[in-house]
């Protein structure tokens, strides 16, 4: 009787973990779609340039704080040392889902509380020029999404972990591999974000702040990411670094 009761509790806990991971993933995917509208001033109620403009100094400080919150959470929780400590509190099966959920919630907070800064840096009026920039905007987002699927989209966002846990199957790390876009640059997801954030026909002060700060964050964060990947994969990743550029798609170095 006790064995059966414990088994039922185990099944319930696994089901709850799966539902938690599924909800976290759905929140992430909504946030991802909203981010496209936010940056591109498309459809969504609150975008990067929508709303009344307030005092420049106040807007600058608030927007920097919002961007910093995301940068700190996204980088600190991704470090192996933090994960080792964090999984003493949070079950390993939902660690990635929790990371994804918190990142998504902070991004939604940023979208909600972002203060528009509407000074115009450039405004391309030529129809061909606007079309080219809009093409690259969508290309950037397409690169981001495609790149996640190339290395395991559902693993990257925690859904595979909770699915395996729900089935009682031990999680296995997908391993190091370099499919397609990863043979052109080492971090195509980040390259996609950079393209999407900078490719706009109308660049406002607020959009420039968003694009510049995220670019700076990406360049710094990738140094930590590269160090962690080298520690995990050793000589295989060092050889990869020698052969493939980090962000700029240039030919392989001999």
Short mmCIF file of C-alpha atoms in Angstrom, two decimals:
data_model
loop_
_atom_site.label_atom_id
_atom_site.label_comp_id
_atom_site.label_asym_id
_atom_site.label_seq_id
_atom_site.Cartn_x
_atom_site.Cartn_y
_atom_site.Cartn_z
CA UNK A 1 0.00 0.00 0.00
CA UNK A 2 2.77 2.45 0.95
CA UNK A 3 4.72 1.53 -2.20
CA UNK A 4 1.65 2.20 -4.33
CA UNK A 5 1.02 5.54 -2.59
CA UNK A 6 4.63 6.64 -3.14
CA UNK A 7 4.41 5.63 -6.78
CA UNK A 8 1.27 7.74 -7.23
CA UNK A 9 2.98 10.71 -5.57
CA UNK A 10 5.94 10.27 -7.93
CA UNK A 11 3.66 10.26 -10.96
CA UNK A 12 1.86 13.37 -9.72
CA UNK A 13 5.14 15.21 -9.13
CA UNK A 14 6.37 14.26 -12.60
CA UNK A 15 3.13 15.41 -14.19
CA UNK A 16 3.26 18.72 -12.31
CA UNK A 17 6.87 19.23 -13.41
CA UNK A 18 5.87 18.59 -17.01
CA UNK A 19 2.97 21.06 -16.79
CA UNK A 20 5.29 23.63 -15.22
CA UNK A 21 7.78 23.16 -18.08
CA UNK A 22 5.03 23.33 -20.70
CA UNK A 23 3.58 26.55 -19.24
CA UNK A 24 7.08 28.04 -19.02
CA UNK A 25 7.68 27.19 -22.66
CA UNK A 26 4.36 28.70 -23.78
CA UNK A 27 5.15 31.90 -21.85
CA UNK A 28 8.56 31.98 -23.54
CA UNK A 29 7.06 31.52 -27.00
CA UNK A 30 4.52 34.28 -26.40
CA UNK A 31 7.37 36.52 -25.19
CA UNK A 32 9.43 35.70 -28.28
CA UNK A 33 6.55 36.65 -30.59
CA UNK A 34 5.85 39.79 -28.56
CA UNK A 35 9.55 40.73 -28.80
CA UNK A 36 9.28 40.77 -32.60
CA UNK A 37 6.34 43.16 -32.39
CA UNK A 38 8.01 45.24 -29.67
CA UNK A 39 11.25 45.82 -31.57
CA UNK A 40 9.58 46.17 -34.96
CA UNK A 41 6.68 48.38 -33.80
CA UNK A 42 4.27 45.78 -35.15
CA UNK A 43 0.74 44.91 -33.96
CA UNK A 44 1.48 44.74 -30.21
CA UNK A 45 -0.11 47.24 -27.83
CA UNK A 46 3.21 48.37 -26.35
CA UNK A 47 6.23 48.68 -28.62
CA UNK A 48 9.66 50.23 -28.35
CA UNK A 49 8.44 53.57 -29.77
CA UNK A 50 4.82 53.63 -28.58
CA UNK A 51 3.43 55.79 -25.81
CA UNK A 52 4.07 59.33 -24.64
CA UNK A 53 7.67 60.48 -24.33
CA UNK A 54 8.82 61.49 -20.83
CA UNK A 55 11.89 63.25 -19.47
CA UNK A 56 14.99 61.97 -21.28
CA UNK A 57 17.09 61.46 -18.14
CA UNK A 58 14.37 59.52 -16.32
CA UNK A 59 13.64 57.38 -19.38
CA UNK A 60 17.32 56.62 -19.87
CA UNK A 61 17.78 55.47 -16.27
CA UNK A 62 14.63 53.32 -16.21
CA UNK A 63 15.43 51.68 -19.54
CA UNK A 64 19.01 50.94 -18.49
CA UNK A 65 17.77 49.37 -15.24
CA UNK A 66 15.34 47.17 -17.17
CA UNK A 67 18.03 46.05 -19.61
CA UNK A 68 20.43 45.41 -16.73
CA UNK A 69 17.89 43.24 -14.91
CA UNK A 70 17.61 40.99 -17.92
CA UNK A 71 21.37 40.89 -18.50
CA UNK A 72 22.12 39.96 -14.88
CA UNK A 73 19.47 37.23 -14.70
CA UNK A 74 20.31 35.82 -18.11
CA UNK A 75 24.04 35.63 -17.45
CA UNK A 76 24.23 34.70 -13.77
CA UNK A 77 21.70 31.86 -13.99
CA UNK A 78 23.48 30.44 -17.05
CA UNK A 79 26.79 29.92 -15.25
CA UNK A 80 27.67 26.35 -14.21
CA UNK A 81 28.55 27.41 -10.67
CA UNK A 82 25.14 28.99 -10.16
CA UNK A 83 23.39 25.98 -11.66
CA UNK A 84 25.21 23.66 -9.26
CA UNK A 85 24.01 25.74 -6.30
CA UNK A 86 20.54 26.36 -7.74
CA UNK A 87 19.79 22.67 -8.31
CA UNK A 88 20.18 22.06 -4.58
CA UNK A 89 16.96 24.07 -4.27
CA UNK A 90 15.21 23.51 -7.60
CA UNK A 91 14.92 19.98 -9.07
CA UNK A 92 17.25 19.46 -12.02
CA UNK A 93 14.31 18.48 -14.23
CA UNK A 94 12.84 22.00 -14.04
CA UNK A 95 16.05 24.03 -13.72
CA UNK A 96 16.08 25.01 -17.40
CA UNK A 97 12.34 25.72 -17.44
CA UNK A 98 12.77 28.00 -14.42
CA UNK A 99 15.59 29.85 -16.14
CA UNK A 100 13.46 30.30 -19.27
CA UNK A 101 10.41 31.38 -17.25
CA UNK A 102 12.30 34.03 -15.26
CA UNK A 103 14.00 35.38 -18.40
CA UNK A 104 10.61 35.61 -20.13
CA UNK A 105 8.96 37.38 -17.19
CA UNK A 106 11.77 39.93 -16.98
CA UNK A 107 11.46 40.59 -20.70
CA UNK A 108 7.70 41.08 -20.35
CA UNK A 109 8.43 43.53 -17.53
CA UNK A 110 10.84 45.36 -19.82
CA UNK A 111 8.23 45.56 -22.59
CA UNK A 112 5.63 46.83 -20.11
CA UNK A 113 7.75 49.45 -18.38
CA UNK A 114 9.90 50.58 -21.32
CA UNK A 115 9.94 54.36 -21.76
CA UNK A 116 9.95 55.48 -25.41
CA UNK A 117 12.72 57.87 -26.44
CA UNK A 118 11.53 59.27 -29.74
CA UNK A 119 14.41 61.36 -31.04
CA UNK A 120 15.13 60.23 -34.61
CA UNK A 121 18.63 58.95 -35.42
CA UNK A 122 17.78 57.93 -38.97
CA UNK A 123 14.59 57.58 -40.97
CA UNK A 124 14.92 55.86 -44.34
CA UNK A 125 12.25 57.11 -46.72
CA UNK A 126 13.45 55.37 -49.88
CA UNK A 127 11.17 52.40 -50.55
CA UNK A 128 14.02 50.13 -51.63
CA UNK A 129 16.07 51.02 -48.58
CA UNK A 130 13.10 50.41 -46.26
CA UNK A 131 12.43 47.10 -47.95
CA UNK A 132 16.03 45.96 -47.54
CA UNK A 133 16.07 46.86 -43.83
CA UNK A 134 12.73 45.16 -43.24
CA UNK A 135 14.03 42.06 -45.02
CA UNK A 136 17.04 41.93 -42.70
CA UNK A 137 14.78 42.50 -39.68
CA UNK A 138 12.80 39.36 -40.52
CA UNK A 139 15.94 37.50 -41.57
CA UNK A 140 17.45 38.14 -38.14
CA UNK A 141 14.46 36.66 -36.32
CA UNK A 142 14.39 33.71 -38.73
CA UNK A 143 18.08 33.02 -37.99
CA UNK A 144 17.37 33.10 -34.25
CA UNK A 145 14.50 30.62 -34.44
CA UNK A 146 16.14 28.31 -36.96
CA UNK A 147 19.37 28.23 -34.96
CA UNK A 148 17.53 27.05 -31.84
CA UNK A 149 16.08 24.10 -33.75
CA UNK A 150 19.47 23.20 -35.22
CA UNK A 151 20.90 22.54 -31.73
CA UNK A 152 17.75 21.26 -30.02
CA UNK A 153 15.01 23.84 -29.57
CA UNK A 154 13.03 21.94 -26.96
CA UNK A 155 16.15 21.09 -24.97
CA UNK A 156 17.29 24.72 -25.07
CA UNK A 157 13.99 25.89 -23.58
CA UNK A 158 13.53 23.12 -21.02
CA UNK A 159 10.67 21.16 -22.57
CA UNK A 160 12.71 18.06 -23.36
CA UNK A 161 13.95 17.86 -19.78
CA UNK A 162 10.49 17.82 -18.21
CA UNK A 163 9.16 15.47 -20.91
CA UNK A 164 11.88 12.90 -20.19
CA UNK A 165 11.34 13.33 -16.45
CA UNK A 166 7.61 12.75 -16.87
CA UNK A 167 8.35 9.49 -18.68
CA UNK A 168 10.91 8.42 -16.07
CA UNK A 169 13.79 8.59 -18.56
CA UNK A 170 17.13 10.00 -17.42
CA UNK A 171 18.14 13.20 -19.17
CA UNK A 172 21.19 13.03 -21.44
CA UNK A 173 23.06 16.08 -22.70
CA UNK A 174 22.73 16.35 -26.51
CA UNK A 175 26.49 16.82 -26.87
CA UNK A 176 28.60 19.13 -28.98
CA UNK A 177 27.76 19.37 -32.68
CA UNK A 178 27.93 22.09 -35.32
CA UNK A 179 25.06 21.85 -37.83
CA UNK A 180 24.75 24.20 -40.80
CA UNK A 181 24.65 27.80 -39.46
CA UNK A 182 27.02 26.76 -36.67
CA UNK A 183 29.62 26.03 -39.31
CA UNK A 184 29.36 29.65 -40.47
CA UNK A 185 29.49 31.39 -37.07
CA UNK A 186 29.76 29.94 -33.58
CA UNK A 187 26.80 31.90 -32.22
CA UNK A 188 24.17 32.34 -34.95
CA UNK A 189 21.42 32.95 -32.38
CA UNK A 190 23.22 36.05 -31.14
CA UNK A 191 24.03 37.14 -34.69
CA UNK A 192 20.32 36.89 -35.52
CA UNK A 193 19.40 39.08 -32.58
CA UNK A 194 21.98 41.69 -33.57
CA UNK A 195 20.65 41.84 -37.14
CA UNK A 196 17.02 42.04 -35.98
CA UNK A 197 17.71 44.79 -33.44
CA UNK A 198 19.70 47.03 -35.80
CA UNK A 199 17.78 46.52 -39.07
CA UNK A 200 15.11 49.19 -38.86
CA UNK A 201 14.07 51.89 -41.34
CA UNK A 202 13.43 54.29 -38.46
CA UNK A 203 15.97 54.32 -35.64
CA UNK A 204 14.89 56.30 -32.59
CA UNK A 205 16.98 57.16 -29.54
CA UNK A 206 15.21 54.48 -27.52
CA UNK A 207 15.68 51.84 -30.21
CA UNK A 208 19.35 52.80 -30.50
CA UNK A 209 19.76 52.45 -26.73
CA UNK A 210 18.11 49.03 -26.81
CA UNK A 211 20.22 47.85 -29.77
CA UNK A 212 23.51 49.25 -28.44
CA UNK A 213 23.12 47.91 -24.89
CA UNK A 214 22.06 44.46 -26.08
CA UNK A 215 25.01 44.39 -28.50
CA UNK A 216 27.40 45.29 -25.68
CA UNK A 217 25.78 42.65 -23.46
CA UNK A 218 26.07 39.98 -26.16
CA UNK A 219 29.76 40.72 -26.71
CA UNK A 220 30.50 40.49 -22.98
CA UNK A 221 28.24 37.51 -22.26
CA UNK A 222 29.77 35.49 -25.09
CA UNK A 223 33.17 35.69 -23.40
CA UNK A 224 31.74 33.84 -20.39
CA UNK A 225 29.84 31.45 -22.65
CA UNK A 226 32.96 30.64 -24.64
CA UNK A 227 34.90 29.97 -21.44
CA UNK A 228 32.21 27.60 -20.17
CA UNK A 229 32.00 25.77 -23.49
CA UNK A 230 35.77 25.35 -23.56
CA UNK A 231 35.72 23.92 -20.05
CA UNK A 232 32.95 21.48 -21.00
CA UNK A 233 34.14 20.35 -24.44
CA UNK A 234 37.89 20.92 -24.15
CA UNK A 235 40.05 20.58 -27.25
CA UNK A 236 37.05 19.97 -29.53
CA UNK A 237 35.72 23.45 -28.81
CA UNK A 238 39.18 25.03 -29.04
CA UNK A 239 39.52 23.57 -32.53
CA UNK A 240 36.05 24.90 -33.35
CA UNK A 241 37.12 28.37 -32.20
CA UNK A 242 40.13 28.23 -34.51
CA UNK A 243 38.02 27.18 -37.49
CA UNK A 244 34.83 29.24 -37.16
CA UNK A 245 34.34 32.94 -36.43
CA UNK A 246 32.36 33.89 -33.32
CA UNK A 247 29.87 36.34 -34.88
CA UNK A 248 31.13 37.66 -38.20
CA UNK A 249 30.57 35.15 -41.02
CA UNK A 250 34.03 35.00 -42.54
CA UNK A 251 35.69 31.96 -44.22
CA UNK A 252 37.24 29.33 -41.97
CA UNK A 253 40.75 30.10 -40.82
CA UNK A 254 43.37 27.60 -41.87
#
